[in-house]
CSV table of C-alpha atoms and ligand atoms in Angstrom, one decimal:
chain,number,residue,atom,x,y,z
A,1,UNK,CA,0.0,0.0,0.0
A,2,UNK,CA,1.6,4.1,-1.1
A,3,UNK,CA,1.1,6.0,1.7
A,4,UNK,CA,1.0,9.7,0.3
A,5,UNK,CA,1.3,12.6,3.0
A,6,UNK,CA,-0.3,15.5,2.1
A,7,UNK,CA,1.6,18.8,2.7
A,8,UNK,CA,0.4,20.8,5.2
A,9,UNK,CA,-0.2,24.6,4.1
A,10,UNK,CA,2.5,25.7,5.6
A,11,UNK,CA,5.2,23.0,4.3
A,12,UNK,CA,3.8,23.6,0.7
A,13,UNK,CA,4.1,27.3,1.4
A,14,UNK,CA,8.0,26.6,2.3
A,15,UNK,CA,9.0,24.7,-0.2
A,16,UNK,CA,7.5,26.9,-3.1
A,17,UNK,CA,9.0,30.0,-1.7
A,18,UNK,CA,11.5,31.8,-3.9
A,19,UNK,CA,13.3,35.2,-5.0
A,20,UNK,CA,13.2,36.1,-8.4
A,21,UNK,CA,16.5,38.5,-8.3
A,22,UNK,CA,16.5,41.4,-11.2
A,23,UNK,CA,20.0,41.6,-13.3
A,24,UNK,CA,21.1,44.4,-14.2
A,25,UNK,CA,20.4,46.0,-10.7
A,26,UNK,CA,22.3,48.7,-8.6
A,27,UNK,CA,25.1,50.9,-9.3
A,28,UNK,CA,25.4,52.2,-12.9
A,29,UNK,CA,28.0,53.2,-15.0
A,30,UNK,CA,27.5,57.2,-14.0
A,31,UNK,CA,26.8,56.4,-10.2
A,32,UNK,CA,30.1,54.2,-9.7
A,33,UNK,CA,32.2,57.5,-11.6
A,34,UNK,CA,30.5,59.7,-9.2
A,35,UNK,CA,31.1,57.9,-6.0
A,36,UNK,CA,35.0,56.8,-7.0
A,37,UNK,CA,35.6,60.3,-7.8
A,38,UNK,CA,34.7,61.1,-4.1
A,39,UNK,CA,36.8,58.5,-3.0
A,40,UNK,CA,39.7,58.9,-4.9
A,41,UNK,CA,39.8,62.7,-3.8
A,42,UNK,CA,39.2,61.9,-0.4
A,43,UNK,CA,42.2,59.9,-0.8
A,44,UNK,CA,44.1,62.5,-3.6
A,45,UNK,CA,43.4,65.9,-1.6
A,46,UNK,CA,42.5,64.7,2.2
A,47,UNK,CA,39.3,65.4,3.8
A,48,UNK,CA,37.6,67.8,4.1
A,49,UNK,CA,36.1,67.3,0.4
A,50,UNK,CA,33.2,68.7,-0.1
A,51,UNK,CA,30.3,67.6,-2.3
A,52,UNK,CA,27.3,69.9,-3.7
A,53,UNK,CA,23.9,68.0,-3.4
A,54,UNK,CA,24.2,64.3,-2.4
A,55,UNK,CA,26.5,62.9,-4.9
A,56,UNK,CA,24.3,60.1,-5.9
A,57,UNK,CA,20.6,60.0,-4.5
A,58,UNK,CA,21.6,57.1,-1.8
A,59,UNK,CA,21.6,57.5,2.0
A,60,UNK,CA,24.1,54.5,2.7
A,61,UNK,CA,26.9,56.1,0.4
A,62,UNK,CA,26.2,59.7,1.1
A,63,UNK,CA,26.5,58.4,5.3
A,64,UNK,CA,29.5,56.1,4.0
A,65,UNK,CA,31.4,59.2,2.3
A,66,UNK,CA,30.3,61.4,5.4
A,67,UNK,CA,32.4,59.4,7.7
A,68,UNK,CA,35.3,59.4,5.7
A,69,UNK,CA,35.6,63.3,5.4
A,70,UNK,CA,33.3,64.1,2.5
A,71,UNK,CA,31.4,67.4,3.3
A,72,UNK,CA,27.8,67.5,2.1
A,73,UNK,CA,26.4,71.1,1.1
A,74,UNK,CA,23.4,72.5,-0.2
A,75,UNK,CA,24.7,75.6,-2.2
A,76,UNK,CA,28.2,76.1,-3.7
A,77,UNK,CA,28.5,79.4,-1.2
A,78,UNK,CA,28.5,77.2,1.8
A,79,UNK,CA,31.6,76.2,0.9
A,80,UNK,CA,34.9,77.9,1.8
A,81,UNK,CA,36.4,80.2,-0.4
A,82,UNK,CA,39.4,78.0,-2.1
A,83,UNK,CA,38.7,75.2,-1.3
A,84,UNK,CA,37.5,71.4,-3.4
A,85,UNK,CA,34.0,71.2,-4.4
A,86,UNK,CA,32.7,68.3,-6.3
A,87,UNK,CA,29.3,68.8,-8.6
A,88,UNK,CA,27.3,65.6,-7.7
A,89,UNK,CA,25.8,63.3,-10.7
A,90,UNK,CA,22.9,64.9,-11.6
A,91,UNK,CA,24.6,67.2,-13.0
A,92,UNK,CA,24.7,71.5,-12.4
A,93,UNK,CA,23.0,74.8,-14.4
A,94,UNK,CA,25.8,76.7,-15.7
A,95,UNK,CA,25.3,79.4,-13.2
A,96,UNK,CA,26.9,77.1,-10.2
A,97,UNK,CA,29.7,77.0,-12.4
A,98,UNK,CA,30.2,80.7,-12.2
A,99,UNK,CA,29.5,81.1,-8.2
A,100,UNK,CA,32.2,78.3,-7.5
A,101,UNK,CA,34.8,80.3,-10.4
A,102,UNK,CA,34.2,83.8,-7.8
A,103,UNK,CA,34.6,81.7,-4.8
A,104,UNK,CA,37.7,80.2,-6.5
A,105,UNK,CA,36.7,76.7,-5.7
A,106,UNK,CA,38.9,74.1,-7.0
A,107,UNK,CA,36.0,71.9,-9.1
A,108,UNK,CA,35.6,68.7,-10.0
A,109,UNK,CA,32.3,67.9,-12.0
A,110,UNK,CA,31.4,64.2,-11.5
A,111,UNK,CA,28.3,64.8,-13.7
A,112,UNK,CA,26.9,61.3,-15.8
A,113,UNK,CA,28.4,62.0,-18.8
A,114,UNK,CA,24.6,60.5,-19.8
A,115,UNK,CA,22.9,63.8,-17.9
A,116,UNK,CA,25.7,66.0,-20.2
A,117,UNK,CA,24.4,64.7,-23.2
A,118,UNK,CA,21.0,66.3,-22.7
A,119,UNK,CA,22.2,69.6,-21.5
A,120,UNK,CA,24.4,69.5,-24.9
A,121,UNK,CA,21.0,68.7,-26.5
A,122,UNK,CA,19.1,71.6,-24.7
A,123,UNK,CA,21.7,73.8,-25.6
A,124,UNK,CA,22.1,73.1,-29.0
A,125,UNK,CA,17.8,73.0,-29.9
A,126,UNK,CA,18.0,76.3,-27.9
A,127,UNK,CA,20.8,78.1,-30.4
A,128,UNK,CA,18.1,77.0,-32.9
A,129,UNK,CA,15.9,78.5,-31.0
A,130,UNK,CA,13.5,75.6,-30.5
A,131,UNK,CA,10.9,75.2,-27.6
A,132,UNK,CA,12.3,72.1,-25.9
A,133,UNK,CA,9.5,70.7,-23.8
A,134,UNK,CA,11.5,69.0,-21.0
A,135,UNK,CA,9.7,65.5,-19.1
A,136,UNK,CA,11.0,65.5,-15.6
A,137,UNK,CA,10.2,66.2,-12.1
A,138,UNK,CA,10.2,69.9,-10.7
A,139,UNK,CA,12.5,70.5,-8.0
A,140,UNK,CA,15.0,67.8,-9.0
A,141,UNK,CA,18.3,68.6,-8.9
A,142,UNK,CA,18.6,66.7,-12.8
A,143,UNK,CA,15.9,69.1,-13.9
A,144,UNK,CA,16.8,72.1,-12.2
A,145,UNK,CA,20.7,71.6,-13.8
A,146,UNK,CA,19.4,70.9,-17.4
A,147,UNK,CA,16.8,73.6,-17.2
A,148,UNK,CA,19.6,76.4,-16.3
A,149,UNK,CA,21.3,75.2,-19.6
A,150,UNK,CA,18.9,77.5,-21.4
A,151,UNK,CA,15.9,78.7,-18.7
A,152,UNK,CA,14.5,80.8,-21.8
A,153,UNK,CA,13.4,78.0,-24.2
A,154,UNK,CA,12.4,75.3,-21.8
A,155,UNK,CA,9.4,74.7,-20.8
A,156,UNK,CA,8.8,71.5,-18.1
A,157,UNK,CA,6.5,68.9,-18.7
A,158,UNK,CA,5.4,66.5,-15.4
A,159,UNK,CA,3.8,64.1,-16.8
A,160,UNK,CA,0.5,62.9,-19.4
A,161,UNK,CA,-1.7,65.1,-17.4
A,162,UNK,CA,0.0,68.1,-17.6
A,163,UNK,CA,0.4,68.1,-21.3
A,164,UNK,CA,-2.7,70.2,-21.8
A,165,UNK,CA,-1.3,73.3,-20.3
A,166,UNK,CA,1.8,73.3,-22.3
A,167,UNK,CA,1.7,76.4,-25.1
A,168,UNK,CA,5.0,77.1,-27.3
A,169,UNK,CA,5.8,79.8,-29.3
A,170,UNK,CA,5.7,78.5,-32.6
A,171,UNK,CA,4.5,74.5,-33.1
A,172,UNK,CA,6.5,74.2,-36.1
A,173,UNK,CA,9.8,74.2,-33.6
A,174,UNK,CA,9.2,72.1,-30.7
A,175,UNK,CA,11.4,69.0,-29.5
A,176,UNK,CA,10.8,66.8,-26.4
A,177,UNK,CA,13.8,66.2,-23.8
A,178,UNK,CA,13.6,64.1,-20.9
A,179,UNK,CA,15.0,63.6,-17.2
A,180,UNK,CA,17.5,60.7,-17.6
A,181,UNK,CA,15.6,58.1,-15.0
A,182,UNK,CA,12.2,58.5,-15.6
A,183,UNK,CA,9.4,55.7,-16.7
A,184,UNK,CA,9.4,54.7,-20.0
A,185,UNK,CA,6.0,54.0,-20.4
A,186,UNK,CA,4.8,56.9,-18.7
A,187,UNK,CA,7.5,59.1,-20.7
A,188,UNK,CA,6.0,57.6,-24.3
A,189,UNK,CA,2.5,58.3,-22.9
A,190,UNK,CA,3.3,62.2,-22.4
A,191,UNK,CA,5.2,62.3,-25.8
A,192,UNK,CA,1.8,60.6,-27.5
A,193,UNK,CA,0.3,63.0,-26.0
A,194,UNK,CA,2.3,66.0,-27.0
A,195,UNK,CA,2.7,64.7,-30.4
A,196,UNK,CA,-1.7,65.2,-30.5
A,197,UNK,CA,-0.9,68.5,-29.5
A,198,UNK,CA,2.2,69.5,-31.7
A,199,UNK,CA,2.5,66.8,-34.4
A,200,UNK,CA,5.7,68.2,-35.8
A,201,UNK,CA,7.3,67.5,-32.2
A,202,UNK,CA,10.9,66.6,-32.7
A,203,UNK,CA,12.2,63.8,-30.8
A,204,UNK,CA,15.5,64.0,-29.1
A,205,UNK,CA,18.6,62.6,-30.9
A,206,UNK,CA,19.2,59.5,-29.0
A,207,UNK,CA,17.2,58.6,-26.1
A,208,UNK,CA,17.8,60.9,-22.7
A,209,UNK,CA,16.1,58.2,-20.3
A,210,UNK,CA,19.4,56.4,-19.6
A,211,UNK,CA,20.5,53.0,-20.5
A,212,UNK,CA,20.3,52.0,-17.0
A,213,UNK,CA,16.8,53.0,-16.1
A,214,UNK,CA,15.9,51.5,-19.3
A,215,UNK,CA,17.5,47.8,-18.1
A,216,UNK,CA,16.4,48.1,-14.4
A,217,UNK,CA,12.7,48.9,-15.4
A,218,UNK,CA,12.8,46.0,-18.4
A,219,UNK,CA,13.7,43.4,-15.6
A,220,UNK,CA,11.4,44.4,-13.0
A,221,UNK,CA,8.6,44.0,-16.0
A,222,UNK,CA,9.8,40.6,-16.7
A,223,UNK,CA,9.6,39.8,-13.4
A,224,UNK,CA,6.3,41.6,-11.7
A,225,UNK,CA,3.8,39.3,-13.0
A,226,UNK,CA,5.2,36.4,-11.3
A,227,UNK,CA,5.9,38.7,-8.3
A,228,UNK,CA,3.6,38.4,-5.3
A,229,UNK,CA,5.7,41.6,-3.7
A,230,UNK,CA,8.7,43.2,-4.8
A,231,UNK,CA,11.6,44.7,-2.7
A,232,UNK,CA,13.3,47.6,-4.4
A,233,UNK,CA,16.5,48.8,-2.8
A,234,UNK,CA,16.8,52.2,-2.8
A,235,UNK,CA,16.5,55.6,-1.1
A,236,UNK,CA,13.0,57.6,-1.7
A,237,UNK,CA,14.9,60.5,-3.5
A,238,UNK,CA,15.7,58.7,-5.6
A,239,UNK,CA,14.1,59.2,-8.9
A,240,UNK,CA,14.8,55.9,-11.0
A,241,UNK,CA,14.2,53.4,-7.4
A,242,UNK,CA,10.5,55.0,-6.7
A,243,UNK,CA,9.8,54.2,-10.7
A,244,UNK,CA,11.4,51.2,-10.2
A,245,UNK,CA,8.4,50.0,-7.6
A,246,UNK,CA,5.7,51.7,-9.5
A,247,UNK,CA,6.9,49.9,-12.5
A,248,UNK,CA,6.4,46.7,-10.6
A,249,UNK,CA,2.7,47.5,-9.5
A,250,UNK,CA,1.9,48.8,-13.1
A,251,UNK,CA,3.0,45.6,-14.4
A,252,UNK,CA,1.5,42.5,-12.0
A,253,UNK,CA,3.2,42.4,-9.0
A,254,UNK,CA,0.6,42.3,-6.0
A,255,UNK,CA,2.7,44.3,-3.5
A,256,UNK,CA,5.9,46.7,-3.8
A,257,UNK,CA,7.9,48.1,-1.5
A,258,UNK,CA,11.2,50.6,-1.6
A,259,UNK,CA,13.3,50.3,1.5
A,260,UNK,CA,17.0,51.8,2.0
A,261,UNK,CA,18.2,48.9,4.5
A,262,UNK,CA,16.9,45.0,4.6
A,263,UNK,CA,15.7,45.8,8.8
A,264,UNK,CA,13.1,48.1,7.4
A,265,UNK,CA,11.5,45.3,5.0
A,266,UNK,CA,8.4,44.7,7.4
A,267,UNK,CA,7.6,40.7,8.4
A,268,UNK,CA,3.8,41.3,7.5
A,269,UNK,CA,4.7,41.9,4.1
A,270,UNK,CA,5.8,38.3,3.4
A,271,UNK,CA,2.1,36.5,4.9
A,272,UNK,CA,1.2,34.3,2.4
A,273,UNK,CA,3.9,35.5,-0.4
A,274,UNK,CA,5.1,32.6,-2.5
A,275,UNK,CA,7.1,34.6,-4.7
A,276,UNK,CA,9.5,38.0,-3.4
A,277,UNK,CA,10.8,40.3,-6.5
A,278,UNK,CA,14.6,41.8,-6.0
A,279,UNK,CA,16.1,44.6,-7.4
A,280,UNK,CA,17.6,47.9,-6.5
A,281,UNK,CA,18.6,51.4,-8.2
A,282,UNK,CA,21.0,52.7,-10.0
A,283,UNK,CA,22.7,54.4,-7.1
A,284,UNK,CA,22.4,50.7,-4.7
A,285,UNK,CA,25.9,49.5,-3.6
A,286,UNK,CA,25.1,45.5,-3.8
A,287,UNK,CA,26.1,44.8,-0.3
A,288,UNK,CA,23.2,46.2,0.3
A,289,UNK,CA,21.1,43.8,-1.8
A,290,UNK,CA,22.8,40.8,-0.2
A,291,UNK,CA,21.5,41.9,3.1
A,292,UNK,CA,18.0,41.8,1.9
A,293,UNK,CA,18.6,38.1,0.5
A,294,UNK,CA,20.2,37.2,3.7
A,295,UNK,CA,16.8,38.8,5.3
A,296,UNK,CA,14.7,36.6,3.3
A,297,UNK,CA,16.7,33.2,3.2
A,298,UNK,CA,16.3,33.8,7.4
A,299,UNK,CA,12.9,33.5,6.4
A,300,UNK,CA,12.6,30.6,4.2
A,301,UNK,CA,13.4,32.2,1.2
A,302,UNK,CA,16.8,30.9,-0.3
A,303,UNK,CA,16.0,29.7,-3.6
A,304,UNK,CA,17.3,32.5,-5.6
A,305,UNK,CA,16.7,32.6,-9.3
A,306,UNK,CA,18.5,35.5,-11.4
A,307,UNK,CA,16.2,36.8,-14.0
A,308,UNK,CA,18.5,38.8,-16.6
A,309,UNK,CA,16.9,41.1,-18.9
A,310,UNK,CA,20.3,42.7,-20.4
A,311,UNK,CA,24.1,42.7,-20.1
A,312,UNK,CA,25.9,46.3,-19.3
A,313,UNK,CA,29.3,47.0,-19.4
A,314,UNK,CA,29.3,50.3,-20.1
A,315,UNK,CA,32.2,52.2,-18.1
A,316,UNK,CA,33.1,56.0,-17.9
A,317,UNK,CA,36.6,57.4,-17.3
A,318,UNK,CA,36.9,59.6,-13.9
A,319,UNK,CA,36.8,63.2,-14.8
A,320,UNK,CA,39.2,65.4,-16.4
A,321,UNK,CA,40.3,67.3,-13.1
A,322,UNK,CA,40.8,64.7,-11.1
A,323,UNK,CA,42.5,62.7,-13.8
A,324,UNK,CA,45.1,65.1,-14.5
A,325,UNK,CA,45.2,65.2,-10.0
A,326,UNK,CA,46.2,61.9,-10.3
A,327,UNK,CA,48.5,61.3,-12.9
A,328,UNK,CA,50.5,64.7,-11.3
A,329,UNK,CA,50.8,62.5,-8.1
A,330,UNK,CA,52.2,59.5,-9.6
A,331,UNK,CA,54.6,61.3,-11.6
A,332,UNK,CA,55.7,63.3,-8.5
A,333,UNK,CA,55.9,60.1,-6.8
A,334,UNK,CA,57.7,58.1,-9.3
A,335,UNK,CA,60.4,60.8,-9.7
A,336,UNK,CA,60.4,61.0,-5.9
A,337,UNK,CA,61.5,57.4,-6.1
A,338,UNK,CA,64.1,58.1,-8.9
A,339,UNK,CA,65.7,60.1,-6.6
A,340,UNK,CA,65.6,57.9,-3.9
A,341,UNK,CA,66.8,55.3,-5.6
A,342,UNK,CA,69.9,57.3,-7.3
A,343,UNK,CA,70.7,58.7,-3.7
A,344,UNK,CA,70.3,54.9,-2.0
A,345,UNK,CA,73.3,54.0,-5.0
A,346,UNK,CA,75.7,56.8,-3.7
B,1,SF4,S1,21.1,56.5,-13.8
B,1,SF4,FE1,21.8,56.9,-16.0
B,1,SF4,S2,22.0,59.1,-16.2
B,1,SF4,FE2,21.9,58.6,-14.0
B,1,SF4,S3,24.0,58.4,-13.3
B,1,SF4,FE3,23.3,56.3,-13.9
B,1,SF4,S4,23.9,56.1,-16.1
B,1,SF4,FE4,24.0,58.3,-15.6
């Protein structure tokens, strides 16, 4: 005679329980830049650096940073006359440019090279003296730093719903420019929209919403319908880890939650979930993913399944300042040892 024991719920429950873990995920190529440029000054110049704006939108690095001797400030004036300022990612209007040049602040602009490509943009379709209808969120620091490329011609656009109260000089010259970590979706919904309202809208050259938003959102899609809740690591400032959740909800996961640390992940949000979504933003260091999967294997959740929705490699060189920092210091150092070595021989 088979005897067949039938899984209590709970067993069942256990053995079925798994983390579908999103790949790519965390830092980008413009987020690791701007954090080693912090670092390698730290290390270059000595603390105190300081840092305009948090240097990627991330409270673990920015309190990481902090403890080593990086100097967080609003406004460029709160800075002391002479001293190192670093521009954080997001990039800066050209008028913070000129404050730090009269406080003769030594600058280094650790800018996404991604975010300069659209103030070249904005610059260029505002010489031609285009309206440029820019897709962003007001008051962030991306937006604020494009939008000072050329104040006169831009005009901001939050989203679908605000399309109606957009007006333009002349709809014959009209181009679209976006915030680099926006929604896609949402970002295609507002130019379908604005194209109804100006149909000879111009798109921008090549797309503005970066290649990492564009990968972290594509794997979160793939894997939100499976998803019974999704963790996204990241800080609520920043832009592309909040789209990241709403992403997920938009696209069949039942529950989503952003959370900067794996002790803030509440227990009630795993009753009766089979299935937990992983990801995190672009400006995530990974340890702090593995914490969260160390949080849920504790819980029964160790079967971890990668699902990869694209390969990046993408890497950027530091910038120019701090390049030419560098290489002045090995030189000086190598001669250093020259000497040392030719004095050691007599
Ligand atoms: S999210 Fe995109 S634009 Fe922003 S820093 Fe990363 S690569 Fe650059």
């Amino acid at each position: 005679m088979v005897v067949m024991t039938v899984p209590t719920d709970a067993q069942a429950q256990t053995r079925t329980k798994r983390v579908l873990l999103a790949a790519p995920r965390g830092y980008c190529a413009g987020v690791d830049r701007a954090v080693v440029t912090v670092e390698k000054a730290l290390d270059l110049y000595g603390p105190p650096v300081y840092v305009r704006k948090q240097i990627v939108h991330n409270k673990h690095v920015v309190t990481t940073l902090e403890k080593r001797g990086a100097i967080f400030v609003d406004e460029t004036d709160e800075v002391p006359e002479g001293a190192t300022v670093i521009f954080s990612a997001h990039g800066v209007a050209p008028v913070v440019h000129d404050e730090a040049k009269q406080l003769s602040l030594k600058t280094i602009d650790a800018t996404c090279p991604l975010v300069t490509k659209v103030h070249r943009e904005a610059v260029r379709f505002a010489d031609d003296d285009f309206d440029i209808l820019l897709i962003g969120h007001e008051g962030h620091e991306e937006v604020v730093g494009t939008s000072g490329e050329a104040p006169e011609h831009i005009t901001l656009v939050q989203s679908p719903a605000h399309v109606d109260e957009v007006e333009v000089r002349d709809p014959e010259k009209v181009v679209w420019l976006s915030q680099t970590t926006l929604s896609v979706d949402e970002t295609m919904e507002t130019v379908r929209r604005l194209r109804e309202k100006f149909p000879k809208l111009q798109d921008p050259p090549s797309d503005d919403i970066c290649y990492a938003t564009q990968n972290r959102q594509l794997a979160v899609k793939q894997m939100a319908p499976e998803t019974d809740l999704m963790i996204v690591v990241g800080s609520t400032n920043s832009s592309n880890s909040v789209r990241l959740v709403e992403v997920a909800l938009e696209h069949g996961a039942q529950d989503g939650h952003l959370v900067d640390y794996a002790d803030e992940i509440d227990e009630a949000w795993l009753e009766g979930v089979t299935t937990v979504g992983v990801t995190s933003g672009a400006s995530v260091p990974e340890v702090l993913v593995r914490d969260v999967l160390d949080f849920l294997a504790q819980r029964g959740y160790g079967d971890v399944s990668p699902v990869v929705a694209a390969e990046e490699s993408l890497l950027f060189a530091l910038p120019n300042e701090l390049r030419r920092d560098l290489k002045a210091r090995d030189g000086n150092e190598a001669a250093a040892k020259v000497r040392h070595d030719a004095g050691s021989l007599h």
